Amino acid sequence: MNKGCCIVAVHATVHLQEAIERKREEMIRLSSTNHLQSKEVIDASTSLDSLINQYLYLQIKRKPATS
């Protein structure tokens, strides 16, 4: 991976970390005013799962392969 690619990956990782934290806070706020099985909470949870999966994918992709 070249240096420019690493910078973009780090920026994407930081952006995802911030998005995950915002979505987590939103889900907590929604769950305090809505039933846990409400559409709003489930949608926020699904969105949070997607962000976490993207973050983990970037983490795995950045690690060098071991032979």
JSON list of C-alpha atoms in Angstrom, two decimals, residues 1-9:
[
{"chain": "A", "resi": 1, "resn": "MET", "atom": "CA", "xyz": [0.00, 0.00, 0.00]},
{"chain": "A", "resi": 2, "resn": "ASN", "atom": "CA", "xyz": [1.48, 3.36, -0.95]},
{"chain": "A", "resi": 3, "resn": "LYS", "atom": "CA", "xyz": [1.74, 6.35, 1.38]},
{"chain": "A", "resi": 4, "resn": "GLY", "atom": "CA", "xyz": [-1.17, 8.28, -0.18]},
{"chain": "A", "resi": 5, "resn": "CYS", "atom": "CA", "xyz": [-3.41, 5.25, 0.13]},
{"chain": "A", "resi": 6, "resn": "CYS", "atom": "CA", "xyz": [-2.50, 4.92, 3.83]},
{"chain": "A", "resi": 7, "resn": "ILE", "atom": "CA", "xyz": [-3.37, 8.56, 4.48]},
{"chain": "A", "resi": 8, "resn": "VAL", "atom": "CA", "xyz": [-6.77, 8.09, 2.86]},
{"chain": "A", "resi": 9, "resn": "ALA", "atom": "CA", "xyz": [-7.36, 4.89, 4.87]}
]
